[in-house]
Short mmCIF file of C-alpha atoms in Angstrom, two decimals:
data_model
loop_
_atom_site.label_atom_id
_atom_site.label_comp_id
_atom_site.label_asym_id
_atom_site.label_seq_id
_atom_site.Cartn_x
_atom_site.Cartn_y
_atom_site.Cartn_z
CA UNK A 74 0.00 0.00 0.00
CA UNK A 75 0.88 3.21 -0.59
CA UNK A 76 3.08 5.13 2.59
CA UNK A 77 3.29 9.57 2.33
CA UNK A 78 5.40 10.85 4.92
CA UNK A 79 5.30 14.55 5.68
CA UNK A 80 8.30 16.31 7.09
CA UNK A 81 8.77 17.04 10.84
CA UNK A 82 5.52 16.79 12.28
CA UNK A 83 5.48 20.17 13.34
CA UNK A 84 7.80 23.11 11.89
CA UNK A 85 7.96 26.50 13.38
CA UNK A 86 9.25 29.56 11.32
CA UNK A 87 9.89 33.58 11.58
CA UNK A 88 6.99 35.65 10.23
CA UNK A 89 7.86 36.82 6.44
CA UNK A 90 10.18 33.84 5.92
CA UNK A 91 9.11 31.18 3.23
CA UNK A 92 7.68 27.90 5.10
CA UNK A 93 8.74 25.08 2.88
CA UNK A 94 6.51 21.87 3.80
CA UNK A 95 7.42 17.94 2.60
CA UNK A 96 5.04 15.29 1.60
CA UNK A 97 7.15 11.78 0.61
CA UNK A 98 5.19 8.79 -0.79
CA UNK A 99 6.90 5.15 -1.89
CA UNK A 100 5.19 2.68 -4.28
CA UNK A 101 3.59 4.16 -6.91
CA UNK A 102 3.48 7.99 -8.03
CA UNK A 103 0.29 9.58 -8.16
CA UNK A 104 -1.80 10.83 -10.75
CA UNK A 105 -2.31 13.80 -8.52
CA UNK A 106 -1.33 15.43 -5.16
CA UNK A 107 -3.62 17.57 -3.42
CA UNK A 108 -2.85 20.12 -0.72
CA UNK A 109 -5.37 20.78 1.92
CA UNK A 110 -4.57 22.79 5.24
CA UNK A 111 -6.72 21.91 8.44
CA UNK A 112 -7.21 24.26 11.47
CA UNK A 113 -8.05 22.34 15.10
CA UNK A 114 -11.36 21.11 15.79
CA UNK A 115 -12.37 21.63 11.92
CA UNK A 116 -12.11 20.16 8.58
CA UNK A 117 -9.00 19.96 6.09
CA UNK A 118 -9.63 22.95 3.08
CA UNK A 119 -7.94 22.24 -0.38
CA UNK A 120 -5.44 24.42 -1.44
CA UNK A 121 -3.78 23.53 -4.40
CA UNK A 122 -3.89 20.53 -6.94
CA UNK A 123 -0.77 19.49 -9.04
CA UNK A 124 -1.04 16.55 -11.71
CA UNK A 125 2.14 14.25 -12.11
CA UNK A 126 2.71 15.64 -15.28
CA UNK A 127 3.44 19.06 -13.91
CA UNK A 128 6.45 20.70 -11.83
CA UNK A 129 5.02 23.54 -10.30
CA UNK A 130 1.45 25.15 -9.82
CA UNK A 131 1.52 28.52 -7.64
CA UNK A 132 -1.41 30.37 -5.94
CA UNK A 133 -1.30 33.73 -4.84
CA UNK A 134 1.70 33.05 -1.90
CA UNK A 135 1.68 29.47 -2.69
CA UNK A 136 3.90 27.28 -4.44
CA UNK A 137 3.88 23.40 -5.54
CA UNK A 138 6.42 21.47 -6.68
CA UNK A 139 6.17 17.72 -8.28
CA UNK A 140 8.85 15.88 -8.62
CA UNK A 141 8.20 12.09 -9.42
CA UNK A 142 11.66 10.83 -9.70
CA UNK A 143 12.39 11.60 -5.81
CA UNK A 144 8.92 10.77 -5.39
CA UNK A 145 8.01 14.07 -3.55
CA UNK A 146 5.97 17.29 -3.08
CA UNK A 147 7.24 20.86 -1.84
CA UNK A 148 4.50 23.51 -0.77
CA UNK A 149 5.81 26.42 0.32
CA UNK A 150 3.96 29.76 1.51
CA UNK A 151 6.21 32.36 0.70
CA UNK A 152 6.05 35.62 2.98
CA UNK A 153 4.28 33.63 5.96
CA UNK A 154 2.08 35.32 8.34
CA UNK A 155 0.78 33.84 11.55
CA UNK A 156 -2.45 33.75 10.03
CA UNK A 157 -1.31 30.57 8.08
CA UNK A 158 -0.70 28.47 11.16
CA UNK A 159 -2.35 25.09 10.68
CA UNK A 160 -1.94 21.33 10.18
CA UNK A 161 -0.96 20.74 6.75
CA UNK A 162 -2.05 17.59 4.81
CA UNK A 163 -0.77 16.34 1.25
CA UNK A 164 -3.08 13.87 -0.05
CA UNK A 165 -2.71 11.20 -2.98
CA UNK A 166 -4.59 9.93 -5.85
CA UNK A 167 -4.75 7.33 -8.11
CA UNK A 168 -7.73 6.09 -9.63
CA UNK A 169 -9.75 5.62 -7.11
CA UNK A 170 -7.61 5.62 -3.99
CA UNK A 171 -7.53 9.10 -2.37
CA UNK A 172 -5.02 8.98 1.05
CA UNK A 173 -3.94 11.66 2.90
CA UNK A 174 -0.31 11.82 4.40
CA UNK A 175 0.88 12.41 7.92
CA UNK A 176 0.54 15.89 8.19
CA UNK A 177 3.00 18.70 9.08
CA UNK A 178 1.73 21.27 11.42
CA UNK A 179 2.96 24.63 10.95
CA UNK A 180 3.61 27.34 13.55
CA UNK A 181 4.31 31.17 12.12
CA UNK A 182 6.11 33.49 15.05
CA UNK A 183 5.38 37.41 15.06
CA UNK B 68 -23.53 27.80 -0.48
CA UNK B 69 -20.34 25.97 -0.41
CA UNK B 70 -21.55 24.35 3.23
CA UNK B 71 -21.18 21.10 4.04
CA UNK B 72 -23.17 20.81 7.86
CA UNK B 73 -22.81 17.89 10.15
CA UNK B 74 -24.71 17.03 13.15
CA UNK B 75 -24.63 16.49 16.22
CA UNK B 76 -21.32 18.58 16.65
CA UNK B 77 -20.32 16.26 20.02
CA UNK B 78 -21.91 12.83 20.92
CA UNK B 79 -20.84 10.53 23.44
CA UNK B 80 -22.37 7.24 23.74
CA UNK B 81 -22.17 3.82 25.56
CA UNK B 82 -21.20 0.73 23.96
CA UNK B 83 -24.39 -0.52 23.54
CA UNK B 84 -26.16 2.36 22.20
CA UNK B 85 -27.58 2.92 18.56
CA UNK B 86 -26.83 6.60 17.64
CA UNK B 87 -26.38 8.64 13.79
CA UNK B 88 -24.30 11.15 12.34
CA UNK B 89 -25.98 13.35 9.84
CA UNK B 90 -23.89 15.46 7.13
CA UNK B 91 -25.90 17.78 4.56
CA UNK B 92 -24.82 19.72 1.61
CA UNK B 93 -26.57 22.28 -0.99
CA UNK B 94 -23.77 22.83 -3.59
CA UNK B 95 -25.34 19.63 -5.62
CA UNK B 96 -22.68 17.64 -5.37
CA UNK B 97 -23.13 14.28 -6.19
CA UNK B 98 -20.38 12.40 -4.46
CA UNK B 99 -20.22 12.21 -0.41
CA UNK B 100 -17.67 10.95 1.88
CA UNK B 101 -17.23 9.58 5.24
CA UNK B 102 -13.65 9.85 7.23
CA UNK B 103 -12.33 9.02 10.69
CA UNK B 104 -9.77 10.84 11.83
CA UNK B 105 -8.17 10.44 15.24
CA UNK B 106 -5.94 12.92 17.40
CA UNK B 107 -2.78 14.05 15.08
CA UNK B 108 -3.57 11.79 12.32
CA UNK B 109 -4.90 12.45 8.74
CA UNK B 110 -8.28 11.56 7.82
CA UNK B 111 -8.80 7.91 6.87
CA UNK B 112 -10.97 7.29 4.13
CA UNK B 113 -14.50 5.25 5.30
CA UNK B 114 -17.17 5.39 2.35
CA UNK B 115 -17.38 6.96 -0.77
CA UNK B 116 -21.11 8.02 -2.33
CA UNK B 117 -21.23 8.68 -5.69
CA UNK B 118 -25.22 9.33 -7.14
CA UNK B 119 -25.90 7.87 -3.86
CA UNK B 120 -23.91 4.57 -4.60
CA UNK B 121 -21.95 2.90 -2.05
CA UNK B 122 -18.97 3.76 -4.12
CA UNK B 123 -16.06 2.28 -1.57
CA UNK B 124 -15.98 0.67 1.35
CA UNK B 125 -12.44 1.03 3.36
CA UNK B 126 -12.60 -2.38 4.50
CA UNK B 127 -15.00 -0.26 7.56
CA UNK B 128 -16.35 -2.70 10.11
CA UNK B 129 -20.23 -3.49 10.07
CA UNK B 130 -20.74 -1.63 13.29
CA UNK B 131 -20.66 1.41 10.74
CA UNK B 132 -23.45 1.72 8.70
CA UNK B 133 -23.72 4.47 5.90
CA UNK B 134 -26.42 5.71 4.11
CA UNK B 135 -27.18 8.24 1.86
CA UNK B 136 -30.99 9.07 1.42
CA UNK B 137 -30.65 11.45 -1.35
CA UNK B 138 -28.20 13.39 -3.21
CA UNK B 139 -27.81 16.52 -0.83
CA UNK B 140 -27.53 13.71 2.79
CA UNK B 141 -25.47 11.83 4.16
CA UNK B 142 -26.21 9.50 7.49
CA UNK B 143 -23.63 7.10 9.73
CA UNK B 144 -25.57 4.97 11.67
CA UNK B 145 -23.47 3.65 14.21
CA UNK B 146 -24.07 0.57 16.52
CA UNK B 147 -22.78 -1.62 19.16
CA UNK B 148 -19.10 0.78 18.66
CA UNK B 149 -15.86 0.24 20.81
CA UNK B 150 -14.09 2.92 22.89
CA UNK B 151 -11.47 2.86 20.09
CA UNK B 152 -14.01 3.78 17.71
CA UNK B 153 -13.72 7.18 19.60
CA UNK B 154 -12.13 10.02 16.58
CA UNK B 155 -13.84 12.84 14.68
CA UNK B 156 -16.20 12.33 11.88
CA UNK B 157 -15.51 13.98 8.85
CA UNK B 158 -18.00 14.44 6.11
CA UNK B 159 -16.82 15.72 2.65
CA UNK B 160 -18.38 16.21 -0.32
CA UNK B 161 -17.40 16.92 -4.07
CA UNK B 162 -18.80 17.83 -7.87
CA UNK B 163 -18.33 14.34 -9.70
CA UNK B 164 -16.79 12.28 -7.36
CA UNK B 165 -16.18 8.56 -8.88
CA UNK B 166 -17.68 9.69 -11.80
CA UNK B 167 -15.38 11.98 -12.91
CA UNK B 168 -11.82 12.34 -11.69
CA UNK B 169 -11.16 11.64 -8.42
CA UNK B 170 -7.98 13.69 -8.84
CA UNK B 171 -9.31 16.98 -9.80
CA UNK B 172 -12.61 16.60 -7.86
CA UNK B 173 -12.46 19.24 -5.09
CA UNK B 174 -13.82 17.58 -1.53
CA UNK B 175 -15.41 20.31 0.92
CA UNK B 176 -15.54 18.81 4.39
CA UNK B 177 -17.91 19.69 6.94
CA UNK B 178 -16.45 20.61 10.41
CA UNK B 179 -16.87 17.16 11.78
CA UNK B 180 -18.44 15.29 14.64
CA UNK B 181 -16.36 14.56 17.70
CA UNK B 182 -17.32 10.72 19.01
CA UNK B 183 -16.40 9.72 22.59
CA UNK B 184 -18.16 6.04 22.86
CA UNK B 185 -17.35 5.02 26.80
#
C-alpha cells in the first residue's frame, strides 16, 4: 500500500520567511497530489492541486512542486504570516484511492 | 452555499447504544464521503457516495453503517461501537466524485463530529 510521509511533524518559522513543507510517498506515483490545510477542531480545506505531469502550480503566496523521480511534493507559503498556522495535509490519488499523508503542522512566530 | 453541515457537533455514547451522524450539503454535489480521523492523524478514508452509490468501502467494520438518502444527505448509523471507535467524523463532499476524476474533484468537508463512545 501506498506510505506519504510529511516532514517534521510540526515546523515553526519567523513571520515573512518562506515555510517550505514535505510530503514523501513510496510505491507508486500519483496521478495527482492535493494540498489541503486543516485548522483544530475543523475540517481539512484544499489548497492547491498538481497533476504528475506538472512541476510547479503557484497560488497567490503558494507554491507546488512535483517531482516524481524523488517521489516528492514541496509547498511552500512564501512571505508567511501567523495567520497561516495550521496542520498541513498532502493527499494522494490514483484512480480511485484518495489517502492523505501524515501531516505537518505549521507554527508562524510574530 | 459551499456548506457542508454535520450534526450532532459532540456525541458521546455507551457501547451498547444505537446513535447517527448526519452530514448535509446544498452545492449539488453528487459524491459524499465519510472519514475518521483520530488525534494528530490524517483523515482515513470510510465510504465513498457517488449518485448515492456505495462507491467504496475502506474495508469499515459493520458496526458502521452508511447511508445516503438522497443526493444533498449523508447519514452514519453507528451501533454496538468500541471505545477505540472514539475520533472525529468527517463528512466531505465533491462535484463528480467517482464519476469523474477523483484527482481533480475538489472535496469540501464539513467541520466534523467529535465521538467519545465510553
Amino acid at each position: 500500500s501506498q506510505k506519504i510521509e510529511q516532514n517534521s511533524e510540526a515546523l515553526n518559522i519567523q513571520e515573512g520567511k518562506t515555510a517550505t513543507l514535505t510530503c514523501n510517498y513510496t510505491n507508486y506515483s500519483p496521478a495527482y497530489l492535493q494540498w489541503y490545510r486543516q485548522d483544530p477542531g475543523r475540517g481539512p480545506v484544499f489548497l492547491l492541486l498538481i497533476r504528475e505531469n506538472e512541476k510547479e502550480k503557484r497560488k497567490e503566496r503558494l507554491k507546488v512542486t512535483f517531482d516524481t523521480t524523488l517521489k516528492q511534493s514541496l509547498f511552500h507559503i512564501t512571505a508567511s504570516q501567523p495567520a497561516d498556522s495550521a496542520t498541513y495535509l498532502c493527499a494522494l490519488v490514483r484512480g480511485n484511492q484518495f489517502y492523505f499523508g501524515t501531516g505537518t503542522s505549521l507554527t508562524v512566530i510574530p | 452555499d459551499t456548506e457542508v453541515t454535520q450534526t450532532p457537533k459532540h456525541l458521546v455514547m455507551g457501547m451498547t447504544n444505537k446513535k447517527s451522524l448526519k452530514c448535509e450539503q446544498h452545492m449539488g454535489h453528487r459524491a459524499m464521503y465519510w472519514y475518521k480521523q483520530k488525534a494528530k492523524k490524517p483523515p482515513e478514508l470510510m465510504f465513498v457516495y457517488s449518485y448515492e452509490k456505495l462507491s467504496i468501502n475502506e474495508s469499515v467494520p459493520s458496526r458502521f453503517s452508511p447511508e445516503c438518502p438522497n443526493s444533498s444527505l449523508l447519514n452514519l448509523h453507528l451501533h454496538a461501537l468500541q471505545p477505540e471507535d472514539s475520533a472525529l467524523y468527517l463528512c466531505a463532499s465533491s462535484q463528480e466524485g467517482l464519476a469523474g476524476d477523483l484527482g481533480t474533484d475538489t472535496q469540501y468537508f464539513g467541520p466534523g463530529t467529535r465521538l467519545t463512545v465510553l
